[in-house]
Coordinates of C-alpha atoms and ligand atoms in Angstrom, one line a residue:
X1 CA 61.7 57.2 -7.1
X2 CA 59.5 59.9 -8.1
X3 CA 59.7 61.3 -11.5
X4 CA 56.1 63.2 -11.1
X5 CA 57.1 67.3 -10.8
X6 CA 53.4 68.0 -9.9
X7 CA 53.1 65.8 -7.1
X8 CA 53.5 66.9 -3.9
X9 CA 53.3 70.4 -2.5
X10 CA 54.5 73.4 -4.4
X11 CA 57.5 73.7 -2.3
X12 CA 58.6 70.5 -2.9
X13 CA 58.2 70.4 -6.5
X14 CA 60.4 73.6 -6.2
X15 CA 63.4 72.1 -4.8
X16 CA 62.7 68.9 -7.1
X17 CA 63.4 71.5 -9.8
X18 CA 66.3 73.3 -8.0
X19 CA 67.8 70.2 -7.6
X20 CA 67.6 68.7 -11.1
X21 CA 69.2 71.8 -11.9
X22 CA 71.9 71.9 -9.9
X23 CA 72.3 68.3 -11.1
X24 CA 72.7 69.0 -14.8
X25 CA 75.3 71.7 -13.8
X26 CA 77.7 69.5 -11.7
X27 CA 76.9 65.4 -11.5
X28 CA 79.6 64.6 -13.3
X29 CA 79.7 62.8 -17.0
X30 CA 82.5 60.5 -15.9
X31 CA 80.5 57.7 -13.8
X32 CA 82.4 54.6 -14.7
X33 CA 85.5 53.1 -13.0
X34 CA 88.7 55.2 -12.8
X35 CA 91.4 52.8 -13.5
X36 CA 94.9 53.8 -14.8
X37 CA 93.9 57.3 -15.5
X38 CA 90.8 56.4 -17.6
X39 CA 86.7 56.2 -17.0
X40 CA 85.6 52.8 -18.1
X41 CA 82.9 50.5 -17.7
X42 CA 82.9 47.6 -15.2
X43 CA 84.1 44.2 -16.8
X44 CA 80.5 42.7 -16.1
X45 CA 79.1 45.9 -17.6
X46 CA 76.7 46.9 -14.5
X47 CA 75.9 49.8 -13.0
X48 CA 73.8 51.2 -9.8
X49 CA 71.9 54.1 -9.1
X50 CA 73.0 56.8 -6.9
X51 CA 70.0 58.9 -5.4
X52 CA 69.7 62.3 -4.0
X53 CA 68.3 61.8 -0.7
X54 CA 66.0 65.3 -0.7
X55 CA 64.3 64.4 -3.7
X56 CA 64.3 60.2 -3.8
X57 CA 65.4 61.3 -7.5
X58 CA 68.0 59.5 -9.4
X59 CA 71.5 61.0 -9.8
X60 CA 74.0 59.0 -11.9
X61 CA 74.2 55.4 -12.8
X62 CA 77.6 54.4 -11.9
X63 CA 80.0 51.9 -12.9
X64 CA 79.7 48.7 -10.5
X65 CA 82.9 47.6 -9.8
X66 CA 83.3 43.9 -8.8
X67 CA 86.4 41.6 -8.3
X68 CA 87.7 41.6 -11.8
X69 CA 87.5 45.5 -11.9
X70 CA 89.5 45.5 -8.7
X71 CA 92.2 43.0 -10.0
X72 CA 92.7 45.5 -13.1
X73 CA 93.0 48.6 -10.5
X74 CA 95.5 46.6 -8.4
X75 CA 97.7 45.8 -11.3
X76 CA 97.1 49.3 -13.3
X77 CA 98.5 50.8 -9.5
X78 CA 101.6 48.2 -9.2
X79 CA 102.7 48.9 -12.8
X80 CA 102.3 52.6 -11.8
X81 CA 104.5 52.2 -8.4
X82 CA 107.0 50.5 -10.4
X83 CA 107.6 52.4 -13.3
X84 CA 106.5 56.4 -12.2
X85 CA 105.4 56.6 -9.0
X86 CA 108.5 54.8 -7.0
X87 CA 110.9 57.0 -8.8
X88 CA 108.9 60.2 -7.6
X89 CA 111.2 61.9 -5.2
X90 CA 109.5 63.6 -2.0
X91 CA 109.8 67.2 -3.6
X92 CA 108.1 66.1 -6.9
X93 CA 105.6 64.1 -4.8
X94 CA 104.9 67.3 -2.4
X95 CA 104.1 69.3 -5.7
X96 CA 101.6 66.9 -6.8
X97 CA 99.7 67.1 -3.3
X98 CA 100.0 70.7 -3.6
X99 CA 98.1 71.0 -6.9
X100 CA 95.9 68.2 -6.0
X101 CA 94.7 71.1 -3.3
X102 CA 94.7 74.1 -5.3
X103 CA 92.5 72.0 -7.8
X104 CA 90.1 71.0 -4.8
X105 CA 89.9 74.8 -3.8
X106 CA 89.4 76.5 -7.1
X107 CA 86.3 73.8 -7.5
X108 CA 85.2 74.6 -4.0
X109 CA 81.4 75.1 -5.1
X110 CA 80.9 72.8 -7.4
X111 CA 82.3 70.1 -5.0
X112 CA 80.0 71.4 -2.1
X113 CA 77.2 71.0 -4.4
X114 CA 77.7 67.9 -5.7
X115 CA 78.4 66.4 -2.3
X116 CA 75.1 68.2 -0.8
X117 CA 73.3 66.7 -3.5
X118 CA 74.7 63.0 -3.2
X119 CA 74.4 63.1 0.6
X120 CA 71.7 65.5 1.7
X121 CA 74.4 67.5 3.7
X122 CA 73.8 71.0 3.8
X123 CA 75.5 72.8 1.5
X124 CA 77.5 75.3 4.3
X125 CA 78.8 72.2 5.7
X126 CA 79.9 70.8 2.6
X127 CA 81.9 73.7 1.9
X128 CA 84.0 73.2 5.5
X129 CA 84.2 69.5 3.9
X130 CA 85.9 70.7 0.7
X131 CA 87.9 73.2 2.4
X132 CA 89.0 70.4 4.6
X133 CA 89.6 68.1 2.1
X134 CA 92.0 70.6 0.0
X135 CA 93.4 71.0 3.9
X136 CA 94.7 67.4 3.9
X137 CA 96.6 67.4 1.0
X138 CA 98.3 70.5 1.9
X139 CA 99.1 69.0 5.7
X140 CA 100.8 65.9 3.5
X141 CA 102.5 68.1 1.2
X142 CA 104.1 69.4 4.4
X143 CA 105.4 66.8 6.5
X144 CA 106.0 64.6 3.0
X145 CA 109.6 65.7 3.4
X146 CA 110.0 64.7 6.8
X147 CA 111.6 61.3 6.5
X148 CA 115.2 61.4 7.3
X149 CA 115.4 57.8 8.8
X150 CA 118.3 57.1 11.5
X151 CA 121.8 55.7 11.6
X152 CA 123.9 54.1 13.8
X153 CA 127.2 53.3 14.4
X154 CA 127.7 49.9 16.2
X155 CA 131.1 49.1 16.7
X156 CA 132.0 47.6 13.3
X157 CA 128.5 47.9 11.9
X158 CA 126.7 50.6 10.5
X159 CA 123.1 50.5 10.7
X160 CA 120.3 52.4 8.7
X161 CA 117.3 52.6 9.5
X162 CA 114.7 53.9 6.8
X163 CA 111.3 53.9 5.5
X164 CA 109.5 52.6 2.4
X165 CA 106.2 52.9 1.0
X166 CA 104.0 49.6 0.8
X167 CA 103.3 50.0 -2.8
X168 CA 99.7 49.5 -3.6
X169 CA 97.5 50.3 -0.8
X170 CA 93.3 49.6 -0.7
X171 CA 91.1 52.0 0.8
X172 CA 87.6 52.0 1.6
X173 CA 85.2 54.6 2.7
X174 CA 81.8 55.6 4.2
X175 CA 79.0 58.1 2.8
X176 CA 79.2 60.7 5.9
X177 CA 81.9 62.9 4.6
X178 CA 82.5 61.0 1.2
X179 CA 85.2 64.0 -0.1
X180 CA 86.5 64.2 3.1
X181 CA 87.2 60.5 3.8
X182 CA 88.8 60.3 0.1
X183 CA 91.1 63.1 1.3
X184 CA 92.2 61.5 4.5
X185 CA 93.0 58.4 2.7
X186 CA 94.6 59.4 -0.4
X187 CA 96.7 62.2 0.7
X188 CA 99.0 60.4 3.5
X189 CA 99.0 57.4 1.1
X190 CA 100.4 59.3 -1.8
X191 CA 102.7 61.2 0.6
X192 CA 104.2 58.0 1.8
X193 CA 104.6 57.2 -1.9
X194 CA 102.0 54.3 -2.1
X195 CA 99.7 53.9 -5.4
X196 CA 95.9 53.6 -4.3
X197 CA 92.7 51.7 -5.0
X198 CA 90.3 53.7 -3.7
X199 CA 86.4 52.1 -3.1
X200 CA 83.8 54.7 -2.4
X201 CA 80.7 54.3 -0.6
X202 CA 77.8 52.9 -2.6
X203 CA 75.3 55.5 -1.1
X204 CA 77.8 58.4 -2.4
X205 CA 80.2 58.2 -5.1
X206 CA 80.5 60.9 -7.1
X207 CA 82.5 63.4 -5.5
X208 CA 85.5 60.8 -5.6
X209 CA 84.6 60.0 -9.1
X210 CA 84.8 63.7 -9.8
X211 CA 88.2 64.2 -7.5
X212 CA 89.7 61.3 -9.8
X213 CA 88.5 63.4 -12.8
X214 CA 90.1 66.6 -11.4
X215 CA 93.1 65.3 -11.0
X216 CA 93.7 63.0 -13.6
X217 CA 96.1 64.9 -15.3
X218 CA 98.5 66.4 -12.3
X219 CA 98.6 62.3 -11.1
X220 CA 100.2 59.6 -13.1
X221 CA 98.2 57.3 -14.4
X222 CA 97.4 54.5 -12.2
X223 CA 98.6 56.0 -8.8
X224 CA 94.7 56.8 -7.9
X225 CA 92.6 54.5 -9.2
X226 CA 88.7 54.6 -7.7
X227 CA 86.5 51.6 -8.0
X228 CA 83.0 52.2 -7.2
X229 CA 80.7 49.4 -6.0
X230 CA 78.8 47.5 -3.3
X231 CA 80.9 46.6 0.0
X232 CA 80.8 42.9 -0.5
X233 CA 81.5 43.0 -4.0
X234 CA 84.4 45.7 -4.6
X235 CA 84.6 46.8 -1.2
X236 CA 85.6 42.8 -0.3
X237 CA 87.7 42.8 -3.0
X238 CA 89.8 45.6 -2.5
X239 CA 90.0 44.9 1.5
X240 CA 91.0 41.2 1.0
X241 CA 93.2 41.4 -2.7
X242 CA 95.9 39.1 -2.1
X243 CA 98.4 42.5 -3.8
X244 CA 97.3 44.8 -1.7
X245 CA 99.8 45.6 1.2
X246 CA 97.9 47.6 3.1
X247 CA 94.4 48.3 4.0
X248 CA 92.6 51.6 5.3
X249 CA 89.0 51.1 5.9
X250 CA 86.6 53.7 7.5
X251 CA 83.1 52.7 8.3
X252 CA 81.2 51.1 10.8
X253 CA 82.9 48.8 13.8
X254 CA 80.9 45.3 12.3
X255 CA 82.1 45.5 8.9
X256 CA 85.7 47.1 10.2
X257 CA 86.0 43.6 12.2
X258 CA 85.1 41.7 8.9
X259 CA 87.9 43.4 7.0
X260 CA 90.8 43.1 9.7
X261 CA 89.3 39.1 9.7
X262 CA 90.4 39.1 6.1
X263 CA 93.5 41.2 6.3
X264 CA 94.6 38.2 8.6
X265 CA 94.5 35.3 5.5
X266 CA 97.4 37.6 3.5
X267 CA 99.1 39.2 6.9
X268 CA 98.1 42.7 5.6
X269 CA 98.4 45.9 7.9
X270 CA 95.1 47.2 8.9
X271 CA 94.3 50.6 9.9
X272 CA 90.6 50.8 10.7
X273 CA 88.6 54.1 11.5
X274 CA 85.3 53.0 12.9
X275 CA 82.0 53.8 14.6
X276 CA 81.7 55.9 18.2
X277 CA 79.1 57.1 20.7
X278 CA 80.4 59.8 22.3
X279 CA 80.3 61.3 25.6
X280 CA 79.5 65.2 26.5
X281 CA 80.0 66.1 30.1
X282 CA 79.0 69.1 31.1
X283 CA 80.3 70.9 34.5
X284 CA 78.2 73.2 36.8
X285 CA 80.4 76.0 36.1
X286 CA 79.3 76.5 32.5
X287 CA 77.8 79.6 30.7
X288 CA 75.0 77.6 29.4
X289 CA 74.3 79.3 26.0
X290 CA 77.7 78.5 25.1
X291 CA 77.2 74.7 26.3
X292 CA 73.7 74.8 24.3
X293 CA 75.7 76.1 21.5
X294 CA 78.3 73.3 21.2
X295 CA 76.0 70.4 22.7
X296 CA 73.6 70.9 19.8
X297 CA 76.6 71.0 17.1
X298 CA 78.1 68.0 18.9
X299 CA 75.0 66.2 17.8
X300 CA 73.5 67.8 15.0
X301 CA 76.3 68.5 12.4
X302 CA 76.0 66.9 9.5
X303 CA 72.7 65.4 10.7
X304 CA 74.1 63.4 13.1
X305 CA 75.9 61.5 10.7
X306 CA 79.4 61.7 12.2
X307 CA 81.7 59.2 13.8
X308 CA 82.9 61.5 16.6
X309 CA 79.0 62.7 17.1
X310 CA 78.8 63.4 20.8
X311 CA 75.4 61.7 21.3
X312 CA 75.4 61.3 25.1
X313 CA 75.3 63.8 26.9
X314 CA 76.1 64.0 30.6
X315 CA 74.8 67.1 32.1
X316 CA 75.6 68.1 35.7
X317 CA 72.5 68.5 37.8
X318 CA 72.7 71.8 38.8
X319 CA 72.5 73.2 35.2
X320 CA 70.4 70.3 33.8
X321 CA 66.9 71.9 33.6
X322 CA 68.7 75.4 32.1
X323 CA 70.7 73.5 29.7
X324 CA 67.7 71.3 28.4
X325 CA 65.3 74.2 28.1
X326 CA 68.3 75.8 25.8
X327 CA 68.6 72.5 23.7
X328 CA 65.0 72.6 23.1
X329 CA 64.8 76.0 21.8
X330 CA 67.3 75.8 19.9
X331 CA 66.4 72.3 18.1
X332 CA 63.0 74.7 17.6
X333 CA 65.3 77.2 16.1
X334 CA 66.6 74.9 13.8
X335 CA 65.7 75.2 9.9
X336 CA 65.1 71.6 8.5
X337 CA 65.0 71.6 4.7
X338 CA 67.3 72.0 1.6
X339 CA 70.5 71.5 1.8
X340 CA 71.2 73.6 -1.1
X341 CA 70.1 76.6 0.9
X342 CA 72.9 77.9 2.4
X343 CA 70.4 78.9 6.0
X344 CA 69.7 75.2 6.3
X345 CA 71.1 73.7 9.5
X346 CA 69.7 69.9 8.9
X347 CA 69.5 68.3 5.5
X348 CA 68.1 64.8 5.3
X349 CA 70.0 61.5 5.9
X350 CA 71.8 59.7 3.4
X351 CA 69.1 57.2 2.4
X352 CA 65.5 55.6 3.3
X353 CA 67.4 52.8 4.8
X354 CA 68.9 54.9 7.1
X355 CA 66.0 57.0 8.0
X356 CA 64.4 53.6 8.8
X357 CA 67.3 52.5 11.2
X358 CA 66.9 55.5 13.2
X359 CA 63.7 55.2 13.4
X360 CA 64.0 51.7 14.5
X361 CA 66.2 52.9 17.5
X362 CA 63.7 56.2 18.2
X363 CA 61.3 53.4 18.4
X364 CA 63.6 51.2 20.6
X365 CA 64.0 54.3 22.8
X366 CA 59.9 54.6 23.1
X367 CA 59.7 51.0 24.4
X368 CA 62.2 51.4 26.8
X369 CA 60.8 54.2 28.8
X370 CA 62.3 57.3 27.1
X371 CA 61.0 60.8 27.3
X372 CA 61.4 63.0 24.2
X373 CA 62.1 66.4 24.6
X374 CA 62.4 67.3 21.0
X375 CA 61.8 65.7 18.1
X376 CA 61.4 61.6 17.9
X377 CA 60.4 61.0 14.8
X378 CA 59.8 62.5 11.0
X379 CA 58.8 66.2 10.3
X380 CA 55.2 66.1 9.9
X381 CA 55.5 69.0 6.4
X382 CA 54.5 67.9 3.1
X383 CA 57.4 70.0 1.4
X384 CA 60.0 67.3 3.4
X385 CA 57.6 64.3 2.4
X386 CA 59.9 62.8 0.1
X387 CA 63.4 63.6 1.8
X388 CA 64.8 61.5 4.3
X389 CA 64.5 63.9 6.8
X390 CA 64.5 62.9 10.9
X391 CA 63.6 65.4 13.5
X392 CA 66.6 66.3 15.7
X393 CA 65.6 64.5 18.7
X394 CA 66.6 64.8 22.6
X395 CA 65.3 61.8 24.4
X396 CA 66.1 61.3 28.2
X397 CA 65.1 58.8 30.9
X398 CA 66.9 55.8 29.2
X399 CA 68.5 53.3 31.2
X400 CA 72.3 53.6 30.2
X401 CA 72.3 50.0 29.5
X402 CA 69.7 50.2 26.8
X403 CA 70.0 50.0 22.9
X404 CA 69.8 53.6 21.9
X405 CA 72.2 54.5 24.4
X406 CA 74.7 51.8 23.8
X407 CA 74.2 51.8 19.8
X408 CA 75.9 54.2 17.5
X409 CA 72.6 55.5 15.9
X410 CA 74.4 57.6 13.6
X411 CA 71.5 60.1 13.5
X412 CA 70.4 63.7 14.8
X413 CA 69.5 61.9 18.6
X414 CA 71.1 62.8 21.6
X415 CA 70.6 60.9 24.9
X416 CA 70.4 62.6 27.8
X417 CA 71.9 61.7 31.4
X418 CA 71.9 63.9 34.4
X419 CA 74.9 63.4 36.9
X420 CA 75.6 64.6 40.4
X421 CA 78.9 62.4 41.5
X422 CA 81.8 62.6 39.6
X423 CA 82.9 59.0 39.3
X424 CA 79.5 57.6 38.7
X425 CA 79.4 60.0 35.6
X426 CA 82.4 58.7 34.4
X427 CA 81.9 55.2 35.0
X428 CA 78.5 55.4 32.8
X429 CA 80.8 57.6 29.9
X430 CA 83.0 55.0 29.5
X431 CA 80.6 52.0 29.9
X432 CA 80.1 51.6 26.1
X433 CA 82.1 49.7 23.8
X434 CA 83.2 52.5 21.5
X435 CA 85.9 55.3 21.9
X436 CA 86.6 57.6 19.7
X437 CA 86.1 60.9 21.0
X438 CA 84.9 62.8 23.9
X439 CA 83.5 66.4 25.0
X440 CA 84.1 68.1 27.9
X441 CA 82.7 71.7 28.6
X442 CA 84.0 73.8 31.8
X443 CA 86.0 76.8 32.4
X444 CA 87.8 74.9 35.1
X445 CA 91.0 73.6 33.9
X446 CA 91.6 71.1 36.4
X447 CA 87.8 69.6 36.1
X448 CA 88.8 69.9 32.2
X449 CA 92.2 67.9 32.6
X450 CA 91.0 65.6 34.6
X451 CA 87.9 64.9 32.9
X452 CA 89.8 64.6 29.6
X453 CA 92.2 61.9 30.8
X454 CA 89.3 59.8 32.8
X455 CA 87.3 60.0 29.3
X456 CA 88.2 56.5 27.6
X457 CA 89.0 58.0 23.9
X458 CA 91.4 59.0 21.5
X459 CA 90.4 62.4 20.8
X460 CA 88.9 65.0 23.4
X461 CA 87.8 68.4 23.1
X462 CA 87.5 71.3 25.6
X463 CA 84.9 74.1 25.1
X464 CA 84.4 73.4 21.3
X465 CA 83.6 70.1 19.3
X466 CA 84.0 68.5 15.9
X467 CA 87.1 71.1 14.4
X468 CA 89.8 68.9 13.7
X469 CA 92.9 70.4 13.2
X470 CA 95.6 68.7 10.6
X471 CA 98.6 67.5 12.8
X472 CA 96.6 66.6 15.7
X473 CA 95.9 63.1 15.4
X474 CA 92.6 61.5 15.1
X475 CA 91.3 57.6 15.9
X476 CA 89.8 55.5 18.3
X477 CA 90.2 53.6 21.3
X478 CA 88.5 50.2 22.0
X479 CA 86.4 49.1 19.3
X480 CA 86.4 53.0 17.7
X481 CA 89.5 51.5 15.6
X482 CA 93.2 51.3 15.1
X483 CA 95.9 53.7 13.8
X484 CA 95.5 57.6 13.8
X485 CA 94.5 59.8 10.9
X486 CA 95.2 63.4 10.3
X487 CA 98.8 63.4 11.2
X488 CA 102.7 62.8 10.5
X489 CA 101.7 59.5 12.6
X490 CA 99.7 58.8 9.8
X491 CA 102.5 58.5 7.2
X492 CA 103.8 55.7 9.1
X493 CA 100.7 53.5 8.6
X494 CA 101.6 53.9 5.1
X495 CA 105.1 52.9 5.2
X496 CA 107.4 50.0 6.6
X497 CA 110.3 50.4 8.2
X498 CA 114.1 48.7 6.8
X499 CA 116.9 48.1 8.7
X500 CA 120.3 47.9 6.5
X501 CA 122.9 46.5 9.0
X502 CA 125.9 47.1 7.1
X503 CA 129.4 45.5 8.3
X504 CA 132.2 47.6 7.7
X505 CA 134.8 44.8 7.8
Ligands
NAP601 P1 79.8 50.6 6.3 O1 78.5 49.9 6.0 O2 80.7 50.0 7.5 O3 80.9 51.1 5.1 C1 81.7 51.7 5.1 C2 82.3 51.1 3.6 O4 82.8 49.8 3.6 C3 81.4 51.1 2.7 O5 82.2 51.7 1.2 C4 80.8 50.2 2.3 O6 80.4 49.8 1.0 C5 82.0 49.1 2.4 N1 82.0 47.8 3.0 C6 81.0 47.0 3.4 N2 80.3 45.7 3.9 C7 82.0 45.6 3.5 C8 82.9 44.5 3.4 N3 82.5 43.4 3.1 N4 84.1 44.5 2.9 C9 84.9 45.8 2.5 N5 83.9 46.6 2.4 C10 82.6 46.6 3.0 O7 79.6 51.9 6.9 P2 78.6 53.1 6.7 O8 77.2 52.6 7.1 O9 78.4 53.4 5.4 O10 79.1 54.4 7.4 C11 78.6 54.6 8.9 C12 79.7 54.0 9.4 O11 81.2 54.7 9.3 C13 79.5 54.4 11.2 O12 79.8 53.6 12.2 C14 80.9 55.7 11.4 O13 80.9 55.7 12.8 C15 81.5 55.4 10.8 N6 82.9 56.0 10.5 C16 83.9 56.2 11.1 C17 84.5 57.5 11.1 C18 85.9 57.3 11.7 O14 87.1 58.6 11.4 N7 86.4 56.7 12.4 C19 84.3 58.8 10.4 C20 83.3 58.0 9.1 C21 82.5 57.0 9.4 P3 78.9 50.1 1.0 O15 78.6 51.2 0.2 O16 78.6 49.3 -0.4 O17 78.2 49.6 1.7
MG602 MG1 77.0 52.8 1.6

C-alpha cells in the first residue's frame, strides 16, 4: 500500500487525494457484520482490508466473518422468518421492496462513487448499476403479488397447489457488479418471502454493507443479514449450512462446482450464475461503425469484468478489415484513467491479483502465436502506475482451441476470428464449455433469427449488448449455470411447491 502522496507523478498524487476525499465522504462507517439488524464485530474479532484498485490504498477494514458468525446470521434469519417475515402479506412485502428501491435511487451518487472506489469501475457505469439495482426491487415489487396458485377438482377430491418460501436462503456474490448482484439476489428472495444471509465478495464488500445500513429501518431485523469475509470461510459456511434451505451463487464456474457439491450433502436447491466466454457474430451486411460500437462495448464495458462479456469475435471476411480498423481506432479513442472521472471509459481492474491473471492470459496469447492489434499489456503511463490497469486488447491469429480463446479472462481482452462459412463458424462459436450469452450483429432478420437459435447460450442480443430488461430471464446454458435471474421465473427458484390433496368425503 502506498501512503506517500509525494511519490509518482503529480497527476497520480492528485488522483490519490481525490480518492481520499471521496472515501472520506462515502465509505460507510459501518463495516462490521450486519446480523439481526445490527452491525457488529466478527466473533473472532478479525478484520480484512478492502483496497481501492485505482490507488492501492486501503479504503476500510471490514469484519471477517467465519462459520460462527454465519451460524448466528442463519439463526437470526430463521427467527425473523418465524416471528415476522412469514406474516407479511405479499402487499406488505411489495411496499418494503418499493421503499428499498426508493432509498437506493435517493443515494445514487453516493452509492455510485462508493462502488467506483471499491471496484474501480467508471462512475458513469456505476450509476447505471445503481439504477439497475433499484429497478430490480421495483420489478420484484411488481410481480410479488402474482402468486395465484392452482386448484383442481378431481372427483371426490379437491387439489390445491400453492407455493411457500424456503424460509432462509444463502446467497454469495462476486465483485464485478457488487451492488447490482446483491440486488439481483436480495429482491427475488425477499419478494418470495424468504429471509437471507448474503456474503459479498472480499474485494468489494462496501456497497452491500451500505445498502444494509440504508434499509435497516425499512426491513425488519434479521430478514437481511450481510456477512462479509473470505470465500473459503464465510462463503463456504453460507453455502454448506445445514439450515440454509436454498443456495444462490454467482461467481466462477470452478467455485460454482464446489458449491453444488457441498449442497448435495444437505440436498439443498442451488441456482448458479457462473462464467462465460460469449461469441459475438458479425455478418457481412452490417454498418461498420454500428458494429464497432457494439463489439467494443460487448468486451470493454466494465473493464471486461462481465460474465456476459462478448469476448470472442467472429467477424465475416467481407467486413473484417474495416471492422478491425474501426475497433483499433475505438481503442485509441478510449479514455483510460481515474474511474471517478465522468469521462473515463476504462478504469482499473478490481485487484492486483486480477491484473496478474489477465497478464498470464496475454503471455499465453503471445506464446501461442497471437498477434496484438491493440493493447497487450499494462498502460505505459506513470500516472496509472499505482492502479490495476490493463490496456484494452485485441488479439488475432490464435487457434480457437488455445487457452486464451477457451477460458474466461474476465478482462478487456477480445480474441478475434474471421469466417466465411456459417456452419464452420457456428461450430467454433459453440465450441466452449460456457453458454451464458451471445451477440448477433446484422440487419437481416432471417440470419439474425437463425444465428440466435444456433448459439448455445441462455441470452442472445441482436444488435445490442449488455442491456438487461427485468422480466426477460438471464442465465446460462452448459457450464454457465443453472436457473434464471431477472424474471418471474426467478421467484420459483426461491419457493417450493406444496400440493394439498383434500378429500371431500
Ligand atoms: P469466485 O472466486 O467464484 O467468487 C465469487 C464469490 O464466491 C465470492 O464472494 C467468493 O468469496 C465466494 N467463494 C469463493 N470460494 C468459495 C467457496 N469455497 N464457497 C463459497 N463461496 C466461495 O468468482 P470471482 O472471481 O470473485 O468473480 C468472477 C466470476 O463470477 C467470473 O467467472 C464471472 O463470470 C462470474 N460472474 C457470473 C455472473 C453471472 O450472472 N453468470 C455474474 C457476475 C460474475 P471471495 O470474495 O472471498 O473470493
Ligand atoms: Mg473476491
